[in-house]
Coordinates of C-alpha atoms in Angstrom, one line a residue:
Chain N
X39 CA 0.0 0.0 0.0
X40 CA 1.5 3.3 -1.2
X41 CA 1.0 6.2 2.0
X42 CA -0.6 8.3 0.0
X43 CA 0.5 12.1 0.7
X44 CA -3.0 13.6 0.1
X45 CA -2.5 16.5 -2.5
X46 CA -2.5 20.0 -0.8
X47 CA -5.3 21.5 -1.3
X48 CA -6.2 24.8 -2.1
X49 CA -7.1 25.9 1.1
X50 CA -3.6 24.6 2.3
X51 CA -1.6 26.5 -0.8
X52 CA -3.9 30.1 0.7
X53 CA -2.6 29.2 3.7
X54 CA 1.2 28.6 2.9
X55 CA 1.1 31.8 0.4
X56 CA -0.1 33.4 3.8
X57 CA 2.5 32.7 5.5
X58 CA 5.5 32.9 3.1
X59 CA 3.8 36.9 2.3
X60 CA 4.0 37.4 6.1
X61 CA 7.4 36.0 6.6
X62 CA 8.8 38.0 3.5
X63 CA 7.4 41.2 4.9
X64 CA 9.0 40.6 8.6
X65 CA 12.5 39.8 6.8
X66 CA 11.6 43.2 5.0
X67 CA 10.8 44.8 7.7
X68 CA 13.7 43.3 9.5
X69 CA 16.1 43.9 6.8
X70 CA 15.1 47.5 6.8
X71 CA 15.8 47.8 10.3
X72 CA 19.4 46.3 9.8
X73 CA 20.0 48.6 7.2
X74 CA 18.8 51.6 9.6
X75 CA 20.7 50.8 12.2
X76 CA 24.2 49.9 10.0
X77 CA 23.1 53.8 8.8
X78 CA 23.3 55.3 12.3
X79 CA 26.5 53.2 13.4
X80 CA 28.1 54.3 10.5
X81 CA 27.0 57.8 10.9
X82 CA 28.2 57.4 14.7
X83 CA 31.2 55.9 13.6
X84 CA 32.0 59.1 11.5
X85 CA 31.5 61.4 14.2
X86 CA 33.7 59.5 16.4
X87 CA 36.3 59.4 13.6
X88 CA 35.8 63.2 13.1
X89 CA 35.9 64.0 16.6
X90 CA 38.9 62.1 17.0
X91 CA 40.5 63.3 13.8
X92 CA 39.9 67.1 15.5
X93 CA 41.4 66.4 18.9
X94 CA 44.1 64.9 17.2
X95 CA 44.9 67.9 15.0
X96 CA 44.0 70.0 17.8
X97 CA 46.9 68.3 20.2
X98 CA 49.4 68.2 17.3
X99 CA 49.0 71.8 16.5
X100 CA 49.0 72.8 20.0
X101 CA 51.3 75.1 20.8
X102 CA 51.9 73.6 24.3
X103 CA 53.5 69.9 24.1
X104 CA 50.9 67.5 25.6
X105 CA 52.1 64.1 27.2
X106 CA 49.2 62.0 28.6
X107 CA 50.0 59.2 30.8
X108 CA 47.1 56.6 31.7
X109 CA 46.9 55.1 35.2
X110 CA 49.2 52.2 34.8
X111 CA 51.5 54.4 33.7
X112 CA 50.8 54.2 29.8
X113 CA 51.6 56.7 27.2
X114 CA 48.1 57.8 25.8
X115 CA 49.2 60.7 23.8
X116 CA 51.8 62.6 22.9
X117 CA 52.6 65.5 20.0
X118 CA 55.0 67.0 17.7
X119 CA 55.5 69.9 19.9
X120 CA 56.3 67.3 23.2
X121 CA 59.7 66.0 20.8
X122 CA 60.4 69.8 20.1
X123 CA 60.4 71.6 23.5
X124 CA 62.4 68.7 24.8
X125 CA 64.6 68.6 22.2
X126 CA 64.1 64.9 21.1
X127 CA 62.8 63.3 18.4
X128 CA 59.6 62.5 17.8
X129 CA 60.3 58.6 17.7
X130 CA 62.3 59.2 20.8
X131 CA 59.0 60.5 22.7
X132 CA 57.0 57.5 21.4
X133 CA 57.8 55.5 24.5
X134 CA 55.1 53.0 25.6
X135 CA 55.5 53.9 29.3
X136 CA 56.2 56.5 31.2
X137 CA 58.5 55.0 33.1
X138 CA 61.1 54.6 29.6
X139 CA 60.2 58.5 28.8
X140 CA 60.3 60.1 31.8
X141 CA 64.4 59.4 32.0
X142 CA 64.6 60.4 28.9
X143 CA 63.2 63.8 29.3
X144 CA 65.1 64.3 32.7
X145 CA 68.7 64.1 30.7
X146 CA 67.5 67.3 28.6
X147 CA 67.2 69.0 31.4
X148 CA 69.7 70.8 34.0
X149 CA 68.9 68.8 36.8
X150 CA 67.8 65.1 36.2
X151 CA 67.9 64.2 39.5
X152 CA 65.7 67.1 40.7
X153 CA 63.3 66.6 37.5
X154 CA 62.9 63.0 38.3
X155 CA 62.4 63.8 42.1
X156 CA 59.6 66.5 41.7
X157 CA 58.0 64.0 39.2
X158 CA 58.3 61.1 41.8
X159 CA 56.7 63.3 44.3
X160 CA 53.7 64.7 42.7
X161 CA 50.7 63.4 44.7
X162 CA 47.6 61.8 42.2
X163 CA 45.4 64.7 42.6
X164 CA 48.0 67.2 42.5
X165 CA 48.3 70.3 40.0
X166 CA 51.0 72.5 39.8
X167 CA 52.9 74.5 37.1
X168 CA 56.7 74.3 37.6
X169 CA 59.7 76.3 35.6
X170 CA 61.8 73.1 34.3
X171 CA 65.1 74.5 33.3
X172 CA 66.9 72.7 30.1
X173 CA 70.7 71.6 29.9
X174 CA 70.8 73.6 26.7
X175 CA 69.7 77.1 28.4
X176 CA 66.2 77.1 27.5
X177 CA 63.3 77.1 30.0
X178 CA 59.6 75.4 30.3
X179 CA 56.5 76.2 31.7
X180 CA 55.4 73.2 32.8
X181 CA 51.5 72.5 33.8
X182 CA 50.2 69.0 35.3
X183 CA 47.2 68.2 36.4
X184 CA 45.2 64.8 36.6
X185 CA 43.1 63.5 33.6
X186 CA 39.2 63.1 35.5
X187 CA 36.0 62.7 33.5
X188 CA 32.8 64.4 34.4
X189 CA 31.5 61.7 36.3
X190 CA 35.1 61.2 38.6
X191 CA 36.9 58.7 36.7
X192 CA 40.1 58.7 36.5
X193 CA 42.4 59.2 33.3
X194 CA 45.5 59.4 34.4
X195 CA 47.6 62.8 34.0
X196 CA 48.6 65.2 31.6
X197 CA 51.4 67.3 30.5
X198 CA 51.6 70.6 29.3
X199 CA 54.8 71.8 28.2
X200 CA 55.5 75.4 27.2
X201 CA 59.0 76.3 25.9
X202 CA 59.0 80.2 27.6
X203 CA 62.4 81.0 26.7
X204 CA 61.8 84.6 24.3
X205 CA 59.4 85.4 27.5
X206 CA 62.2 85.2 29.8
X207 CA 64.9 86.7 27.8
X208 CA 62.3 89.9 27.3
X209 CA 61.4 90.2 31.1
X210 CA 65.7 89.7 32.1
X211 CA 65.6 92.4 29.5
X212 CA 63.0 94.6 31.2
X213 CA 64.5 93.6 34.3
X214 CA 67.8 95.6 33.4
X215 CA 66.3 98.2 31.9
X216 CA 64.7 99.3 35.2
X217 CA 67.3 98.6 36.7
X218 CA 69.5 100.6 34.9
X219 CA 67.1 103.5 34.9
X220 CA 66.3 103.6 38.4
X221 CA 70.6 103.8 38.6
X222 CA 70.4 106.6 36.3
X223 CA 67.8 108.2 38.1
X224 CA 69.8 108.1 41.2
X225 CA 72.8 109.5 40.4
X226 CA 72.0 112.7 39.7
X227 CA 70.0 112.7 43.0
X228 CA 72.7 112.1 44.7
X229 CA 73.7 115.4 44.1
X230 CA 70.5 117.2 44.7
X231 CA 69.6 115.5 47.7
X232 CA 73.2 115.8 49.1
X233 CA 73.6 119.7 48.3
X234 CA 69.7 120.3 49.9
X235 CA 70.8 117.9 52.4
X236 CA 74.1 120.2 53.4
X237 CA 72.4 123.7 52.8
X238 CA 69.7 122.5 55.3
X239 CA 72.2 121.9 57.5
X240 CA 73.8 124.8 57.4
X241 CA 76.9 123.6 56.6
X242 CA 77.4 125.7 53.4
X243 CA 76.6 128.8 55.5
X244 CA 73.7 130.7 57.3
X245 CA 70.5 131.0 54.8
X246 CA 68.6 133.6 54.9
X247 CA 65.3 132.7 56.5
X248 CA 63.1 132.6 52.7
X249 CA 66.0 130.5 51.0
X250 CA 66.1 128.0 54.2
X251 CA 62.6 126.9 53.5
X252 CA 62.9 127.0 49.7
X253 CA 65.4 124.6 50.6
X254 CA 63.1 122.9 53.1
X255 CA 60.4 123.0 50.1
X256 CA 63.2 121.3 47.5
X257 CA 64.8 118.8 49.6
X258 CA 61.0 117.6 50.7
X259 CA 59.9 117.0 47.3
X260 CA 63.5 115.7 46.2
X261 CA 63.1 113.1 49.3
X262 CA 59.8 112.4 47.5
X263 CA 61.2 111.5 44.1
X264 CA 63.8 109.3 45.9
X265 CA 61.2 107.0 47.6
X266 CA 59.0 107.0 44.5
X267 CA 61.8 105.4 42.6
X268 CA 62.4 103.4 45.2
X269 CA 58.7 102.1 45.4
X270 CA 58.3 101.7 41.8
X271 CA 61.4 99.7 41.8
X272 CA 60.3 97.4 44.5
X273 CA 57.1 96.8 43.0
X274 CA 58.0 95.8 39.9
X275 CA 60.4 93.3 41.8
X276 CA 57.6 92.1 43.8
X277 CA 54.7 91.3 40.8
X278 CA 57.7 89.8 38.9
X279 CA 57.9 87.3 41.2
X280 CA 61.7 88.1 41.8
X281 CA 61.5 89.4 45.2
X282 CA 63.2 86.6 47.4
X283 CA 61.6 86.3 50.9
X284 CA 63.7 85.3 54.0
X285 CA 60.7 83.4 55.9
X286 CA 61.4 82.4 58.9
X287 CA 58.6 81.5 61.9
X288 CA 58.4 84.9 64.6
X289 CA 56.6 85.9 67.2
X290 CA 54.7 88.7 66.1
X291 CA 54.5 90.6 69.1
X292 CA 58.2 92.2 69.3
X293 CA 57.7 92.7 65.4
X294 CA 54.4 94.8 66.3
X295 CA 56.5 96.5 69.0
X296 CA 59.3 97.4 67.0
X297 CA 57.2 99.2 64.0
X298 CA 55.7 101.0 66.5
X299 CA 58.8 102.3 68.1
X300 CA 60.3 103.2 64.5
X301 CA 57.0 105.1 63.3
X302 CA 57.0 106.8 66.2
X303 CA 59.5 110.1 65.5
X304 CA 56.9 110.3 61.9
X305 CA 54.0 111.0 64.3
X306 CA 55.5 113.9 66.4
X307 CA 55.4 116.4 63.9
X308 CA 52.0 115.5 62.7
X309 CA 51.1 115.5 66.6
X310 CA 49.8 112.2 66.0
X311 CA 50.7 109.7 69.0
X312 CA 50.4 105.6 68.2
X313 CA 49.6 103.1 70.9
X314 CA 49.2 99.0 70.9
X315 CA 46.3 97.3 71.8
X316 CA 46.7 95.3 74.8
X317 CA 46.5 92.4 75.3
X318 CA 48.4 91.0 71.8
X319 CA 47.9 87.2 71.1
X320 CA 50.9 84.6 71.4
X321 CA 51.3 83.7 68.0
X322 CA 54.1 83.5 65.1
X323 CA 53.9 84.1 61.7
X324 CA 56.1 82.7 59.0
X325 CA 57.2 86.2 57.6
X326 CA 60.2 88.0 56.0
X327 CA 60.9 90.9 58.8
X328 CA 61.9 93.8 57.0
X329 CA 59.2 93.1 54.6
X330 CA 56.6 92.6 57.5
X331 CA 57.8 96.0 58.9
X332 CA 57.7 97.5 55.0
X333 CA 53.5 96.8 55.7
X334 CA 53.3 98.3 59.2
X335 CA 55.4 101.2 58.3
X336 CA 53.2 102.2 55.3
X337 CA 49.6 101.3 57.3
X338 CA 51.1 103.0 60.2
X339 CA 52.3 106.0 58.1
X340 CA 49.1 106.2 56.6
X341 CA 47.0 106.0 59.9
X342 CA 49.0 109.2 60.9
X343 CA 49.0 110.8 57.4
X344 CA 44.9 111.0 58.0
X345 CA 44.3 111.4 61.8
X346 CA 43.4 114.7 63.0
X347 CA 45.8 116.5 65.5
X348 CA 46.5 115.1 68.6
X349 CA 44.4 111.9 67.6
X350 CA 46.1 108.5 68.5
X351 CA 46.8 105.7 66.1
X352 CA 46.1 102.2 67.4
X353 CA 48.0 99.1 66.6
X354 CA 46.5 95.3 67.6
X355 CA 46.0 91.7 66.7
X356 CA 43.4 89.6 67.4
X357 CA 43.2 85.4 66.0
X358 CA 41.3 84.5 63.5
X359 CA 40.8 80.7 63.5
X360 CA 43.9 79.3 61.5
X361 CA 45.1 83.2 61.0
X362 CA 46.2 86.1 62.9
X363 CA 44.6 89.9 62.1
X364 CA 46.6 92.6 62.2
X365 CA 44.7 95.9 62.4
X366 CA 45.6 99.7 62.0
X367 CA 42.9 102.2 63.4
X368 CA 43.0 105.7 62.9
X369 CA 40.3 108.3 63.6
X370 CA 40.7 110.2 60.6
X371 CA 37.9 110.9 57.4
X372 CA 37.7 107.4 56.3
X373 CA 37.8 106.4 53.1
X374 CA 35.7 108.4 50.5
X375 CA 33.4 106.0 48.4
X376 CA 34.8 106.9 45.3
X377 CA 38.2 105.4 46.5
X378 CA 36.9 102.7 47.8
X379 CA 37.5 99.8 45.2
X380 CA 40.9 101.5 44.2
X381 CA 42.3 101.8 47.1
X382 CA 44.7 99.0 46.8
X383 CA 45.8 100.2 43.6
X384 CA 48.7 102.1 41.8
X385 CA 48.9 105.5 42.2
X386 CA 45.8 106.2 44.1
X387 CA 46.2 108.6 47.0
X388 CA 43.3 110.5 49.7
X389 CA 41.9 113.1 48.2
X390 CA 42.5 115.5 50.9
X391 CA 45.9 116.7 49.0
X392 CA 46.9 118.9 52.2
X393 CA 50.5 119.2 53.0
X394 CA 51.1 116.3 55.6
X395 CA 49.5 113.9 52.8
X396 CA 51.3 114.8 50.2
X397 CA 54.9 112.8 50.7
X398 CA 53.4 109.6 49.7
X399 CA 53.9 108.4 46.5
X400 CA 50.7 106.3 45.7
X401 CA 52.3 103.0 45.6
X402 CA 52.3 102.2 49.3
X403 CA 49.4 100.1 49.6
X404 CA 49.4 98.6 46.4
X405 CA 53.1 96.7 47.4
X406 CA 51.5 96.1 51.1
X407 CA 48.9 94.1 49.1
X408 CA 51.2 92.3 47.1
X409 CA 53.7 91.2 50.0
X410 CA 51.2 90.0 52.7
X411 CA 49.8 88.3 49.2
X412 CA 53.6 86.5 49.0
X413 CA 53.2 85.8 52.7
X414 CA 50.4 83.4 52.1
X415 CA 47.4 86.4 53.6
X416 CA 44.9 88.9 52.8
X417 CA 44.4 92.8 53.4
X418 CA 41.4 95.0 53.7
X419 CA 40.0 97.8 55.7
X420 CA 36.4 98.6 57.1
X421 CA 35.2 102.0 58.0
X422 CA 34.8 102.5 62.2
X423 CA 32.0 104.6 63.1
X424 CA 34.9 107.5 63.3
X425 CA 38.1 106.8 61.2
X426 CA 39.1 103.5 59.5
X427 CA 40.6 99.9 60.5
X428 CA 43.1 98.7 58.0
X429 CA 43.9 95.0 58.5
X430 CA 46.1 92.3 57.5
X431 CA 45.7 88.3 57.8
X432 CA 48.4 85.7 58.6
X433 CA 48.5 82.0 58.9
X434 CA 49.6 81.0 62.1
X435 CA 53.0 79.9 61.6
X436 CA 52.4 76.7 64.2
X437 CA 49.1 75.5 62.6
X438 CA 49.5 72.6 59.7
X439 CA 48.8 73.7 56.4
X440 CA 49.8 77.1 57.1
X441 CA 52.2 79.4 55.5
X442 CA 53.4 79.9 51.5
X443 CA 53.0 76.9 49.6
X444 CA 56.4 75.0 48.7
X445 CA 55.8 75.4 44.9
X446 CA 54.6 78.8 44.2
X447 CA 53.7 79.8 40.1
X448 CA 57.5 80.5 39.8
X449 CA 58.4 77.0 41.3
X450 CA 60.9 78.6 43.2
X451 CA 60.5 75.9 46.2
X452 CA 64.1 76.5 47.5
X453 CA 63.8 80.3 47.6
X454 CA 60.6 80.2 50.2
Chain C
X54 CA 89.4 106.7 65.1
X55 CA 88.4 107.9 61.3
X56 CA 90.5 111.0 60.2
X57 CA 90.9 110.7 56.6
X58 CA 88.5 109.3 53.8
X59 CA 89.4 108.2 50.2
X60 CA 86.1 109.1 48.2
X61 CA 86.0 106.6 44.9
X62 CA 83.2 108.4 42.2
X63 CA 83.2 109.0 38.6
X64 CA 80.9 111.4 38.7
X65 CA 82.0 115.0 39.3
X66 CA 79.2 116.8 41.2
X67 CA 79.2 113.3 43.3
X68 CA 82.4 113.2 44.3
X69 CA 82.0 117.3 45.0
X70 CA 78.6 117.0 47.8
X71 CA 80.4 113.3 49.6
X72 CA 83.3 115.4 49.7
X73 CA 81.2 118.1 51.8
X74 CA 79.2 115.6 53.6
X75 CA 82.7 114.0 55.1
X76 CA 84.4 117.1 55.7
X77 CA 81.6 119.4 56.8
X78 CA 79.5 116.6 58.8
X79 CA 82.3 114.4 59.8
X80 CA 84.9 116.3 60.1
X81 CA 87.4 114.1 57.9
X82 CA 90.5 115.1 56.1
X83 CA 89.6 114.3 52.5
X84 CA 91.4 112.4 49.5
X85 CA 89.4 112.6 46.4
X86 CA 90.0 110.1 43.0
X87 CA 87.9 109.9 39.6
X88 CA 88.0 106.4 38.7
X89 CA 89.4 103.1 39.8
X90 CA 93.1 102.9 38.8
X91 CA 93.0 106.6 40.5
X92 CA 91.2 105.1 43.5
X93 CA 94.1 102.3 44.0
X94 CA 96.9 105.2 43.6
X95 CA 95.9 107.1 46.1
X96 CA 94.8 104.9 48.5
X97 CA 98.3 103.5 48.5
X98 CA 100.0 107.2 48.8
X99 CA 97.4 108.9 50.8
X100 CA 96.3 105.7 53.4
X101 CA 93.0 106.8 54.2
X102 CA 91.0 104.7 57.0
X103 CA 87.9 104.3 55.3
X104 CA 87.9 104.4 51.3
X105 CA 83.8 105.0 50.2
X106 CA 84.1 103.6 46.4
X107 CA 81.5 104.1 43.5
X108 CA 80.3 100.7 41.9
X109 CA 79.6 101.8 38.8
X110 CA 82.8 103.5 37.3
X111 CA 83.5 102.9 33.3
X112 CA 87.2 101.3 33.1
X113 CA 87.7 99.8 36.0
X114 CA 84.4 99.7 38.3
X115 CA 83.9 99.1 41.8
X116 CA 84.1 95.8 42.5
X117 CA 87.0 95.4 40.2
X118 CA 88.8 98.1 42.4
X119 CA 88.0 96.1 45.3
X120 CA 90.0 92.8 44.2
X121 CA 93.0 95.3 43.0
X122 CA 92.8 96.6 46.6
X123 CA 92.6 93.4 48.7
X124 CA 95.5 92.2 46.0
X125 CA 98.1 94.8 47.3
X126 CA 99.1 94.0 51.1
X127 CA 99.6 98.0 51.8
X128 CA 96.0 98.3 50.8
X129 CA 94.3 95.2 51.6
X130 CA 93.2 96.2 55.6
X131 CA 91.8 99.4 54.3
X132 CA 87.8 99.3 55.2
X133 CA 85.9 99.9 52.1
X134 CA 82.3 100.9 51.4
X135 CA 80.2 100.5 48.8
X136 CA 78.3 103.8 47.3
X137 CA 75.9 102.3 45.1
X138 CA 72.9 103.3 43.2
X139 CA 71.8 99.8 42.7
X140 CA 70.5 98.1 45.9
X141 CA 68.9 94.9 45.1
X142 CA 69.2 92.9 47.7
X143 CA 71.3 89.5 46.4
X144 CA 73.7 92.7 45.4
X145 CA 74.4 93.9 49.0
X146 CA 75.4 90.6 49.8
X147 CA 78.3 89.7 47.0
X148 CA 79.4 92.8 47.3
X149 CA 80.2 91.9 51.3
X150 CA 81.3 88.7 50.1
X151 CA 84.3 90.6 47.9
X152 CA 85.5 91.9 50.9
X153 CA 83.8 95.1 51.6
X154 CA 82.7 96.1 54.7
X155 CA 79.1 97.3 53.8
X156 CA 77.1 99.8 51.3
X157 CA 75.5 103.0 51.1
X158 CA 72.5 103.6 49.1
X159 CA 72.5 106.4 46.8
X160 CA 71.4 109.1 47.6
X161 CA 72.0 108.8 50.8
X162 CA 70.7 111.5 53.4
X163 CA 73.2 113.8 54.2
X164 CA 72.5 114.2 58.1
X165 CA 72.9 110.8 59.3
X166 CA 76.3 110.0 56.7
X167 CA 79.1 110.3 59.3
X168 CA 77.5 108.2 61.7
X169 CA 76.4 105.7 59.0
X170 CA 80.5 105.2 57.9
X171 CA 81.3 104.8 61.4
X172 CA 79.0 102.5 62.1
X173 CA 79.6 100.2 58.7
X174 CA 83.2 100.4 59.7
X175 CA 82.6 100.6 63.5
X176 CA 81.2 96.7 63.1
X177 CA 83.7 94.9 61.2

């Protein structure tokens, strides 16, 4: 008996068709759907490739050299500009570690074993811009920093490197040209000062009584013109960095004491008597002396400068959590509005433009600014119901953390 | 005891007001020389006590004047100070470190100058 297969019939044939229609569409549908998504990969795939192709450019033609070093101490990236501030190849940049470069790089330089030292100790979240000076004379501005993405996670740590050489060649230049110009300036006051100096004196002979205070007049503003170049001098020093500070921890008491003794003979003609606040904390301040006494003097001098006759100027600290406040009150005008967001500024001066406020020269609180700055502080004033305080804040020498920061912008770490 | 001062200047009108300021305020005999070489001459013939020298002379300048000084046995005790112009502070101290005794700051105030030589030289 043959099994008989029973013909399909046309039901079964509509049915089939059915099915084979549906299953062609889905494969349409799904093909479609492939092709869609291939589409967007693709077009994701060129924006990555663009975006990469950019940074890429964007790090080659960076001025800076870049070195990017992943956590395990991998070399991500590096760029033309790395091999040419250092002075290497570029093949000889193209280390696969770190560890094989950063030798390398340390040779080029005048001090390998300092280079490889302040690289050894930078912590992992630490950033800091260094001067790195080359064996060949040249210098780098050097900026590190870790790599983090926005959500914390950790890339490692980039390089910046900077060759700064034409910047420091023009500011050595500037350097000796005010330097030379403040000596020529000099000189010739040497004379003037010295011949007002001796006629005042009376040691050229008795002057009649008009010519002794023409004299008086001459040898006031000539005084004047000697402190202003001195001033202008030390400020530039100061914002260029170049002023080296002798820290050293001190009780600040007999430092308070002693500006007070030496401002005193400035007050006596001005009839202006100064006074310290009792009682004075015991506390010391990491500070350069003379140029903690430089502050006093001038927010001392000033104080006098604007109190009224027989007024008294008062000196004090007080602490202020991890700092010390110096203050400076005087019972003069205060300060007029006008002034009041100059005040630290070049060149700005009271606008009472009597006689006893006249020998200043304008730069005295804009250097006070910029050394307590050095010292690691702040300054400001606030008006008293009569007169004006004029304050200073320093870290407490004995508290951790205090104090100028080893590595300041100039990385000058053995200087502080 | 300071009686005589060899004052070191190039320049003319500088050389004329220390001049005054030691004899008039100090009360010192005075030797007077226009450059270095000069400066060296006379400190050997003359033997001042204290020699106040210029650092910036053309030809041979202060410093250099200093060495030729401390070279020369009949000169080499002689106290010098520095009257300088220049008065950064990494100066002051190579300048002691050559040999001199201290430095005046141009211009220097005329009132206090005796006492400021004697006191330089007073300290050594």
């Amino acid at each position: 008996m043959t099994a008989s297969l029973s013909a399909p019939t046309a039901a079964d044939t509509r049915e089939l068709k059915a099915r084979v229609a549906t299953l062609a569409q889905l494969l349409e549908v799904y093909e479609r759907s492939v092709i869609d998504q291939s589409r967007r990969l693709y077009a994701e795939q060129e924006r990555m490739r663009f975006q990469t192709a950019l940074l890429e450019c964007q790090g080659e033609d960076s001025p800076d050299g870049i070195l990017s070093v992943g956590t395990v101490g991998r070399v991500l990236f590096t760029n033309r500009r790395l091999a040419e501030v250092w002075g290497l190849t570029r093949e000889a940049v193209d280390m696969g570690s770190h560890a094989a470069l950063r030798p390398l790089l340390a040779r080029q330089t005048a001090d390998p074993q300092g280079f490889l030292a302040r690289t050894a100790a930078l912590r992992p979240d630490e950033e800091c811009r260094e001067e790195v000076v080359l064996a060949d004379g040249r210098t780098l501005d050097q900026y590190t920093a870790p790599i983090r993405g926005a959500d914390g996670r950790d890339f490692g740590r980039v390089w910046y490197f900077r060759d700064i050489s034409a910047a420091k060649e023009v500011s050595r230049q500037k350097d000796d040209f005010i330097s030379a110009v403040s000596h020529e300036l000099r000189t010739p006051l040497t004379s003037i000062v010295g011949s007002l100096g001796l006629m005042e004196l009376g040691a050229v002979g008795a002057l009649p009584v008009e010519a002794q205070e023409m004299v008086g007049t001459a040898k006031r503003n000539c005084d004047r013109l000697v402190r202003l170049i001195n001033d202008v001098l030390d400020i530039e020093k100061i914002e260029a960095g170049r002023i080296a500070l002798r820290l050293a921890a001190l009780e600040l008491t007999p430092l308070l004491e002693q500006a007070l003794e030496e401002i005193r003979p400035y007050g006596t003609p001005l009839e202006v008597d100064f006074e310290l606040a009792e009682p004075l904390p015991d506390v010391r301040v990491r500070v350069d002396p003379d140029r903690l006494l430089q502050v006093l003097e001038n927010l001392l001098s000033n104080a006098a400068k604007f109190s009224p006759e027989g007024e008294t100027v008062r000196l004090g600290a007080a602490r202020r959590g991890r700092f010390v406040r110096v203050s400076v009150t005087d019972r003069g005008p205060g300060i007029a509005p006008e002034l009041e967001d100059r005040l630290f500024d070049k060149f700005v001066q009271g606008l009472d433009r009597s006689a006893r406020n006249k020998s200043g020269t304008g730069l005295g609180l804009n250097i006070s600014r910029a050394i307590v700055e050095r010292l690691g502080g702040r300054i400001g004033y606030r008006p008293e119901p009569v007169g004006t305080t004029f304050y200073f804040d320093l870290p407490d020498a004995d508290l951790p953390g205090s104090g100028v920061p080893a590595r300041d912008s100039r990385g000058l770490g053995g200087v502080l | 005891m300071i009686r005589k001062v060899l004052i070191v200047d190039d320049d003319e009108d500088v050389r004329y007001v220390t001049e005054l300021a030691a004899s008039r305020i100090g009360k010192w005999e005075t030797v007077l020389a226009s450059g270095g070489r000069e400066g060296v001459e006379k400190a050997r013939s003359d033997r001042p006590d204290v020699i106040l020298l210029d650092v910036m002379m053309p030809d041979v300048d202060g410093p250099a004047t200093l060495v030729l000084l401390r070279e020369d046995p009949a000169t080499a005790d002689i106290p010098v100070i520095f009257l300088t112009a220049r008065s950064q502070q990494g100066e002051v101290e190579s300048y002691k470190a050559l040999g001199a005794c201290g430095v005046i700051v141009k211009p220097f105030e005329v009132a206090g100058f005796a006492d400021q030589v004697r006191e330089i030289v007073g300290g050594r």
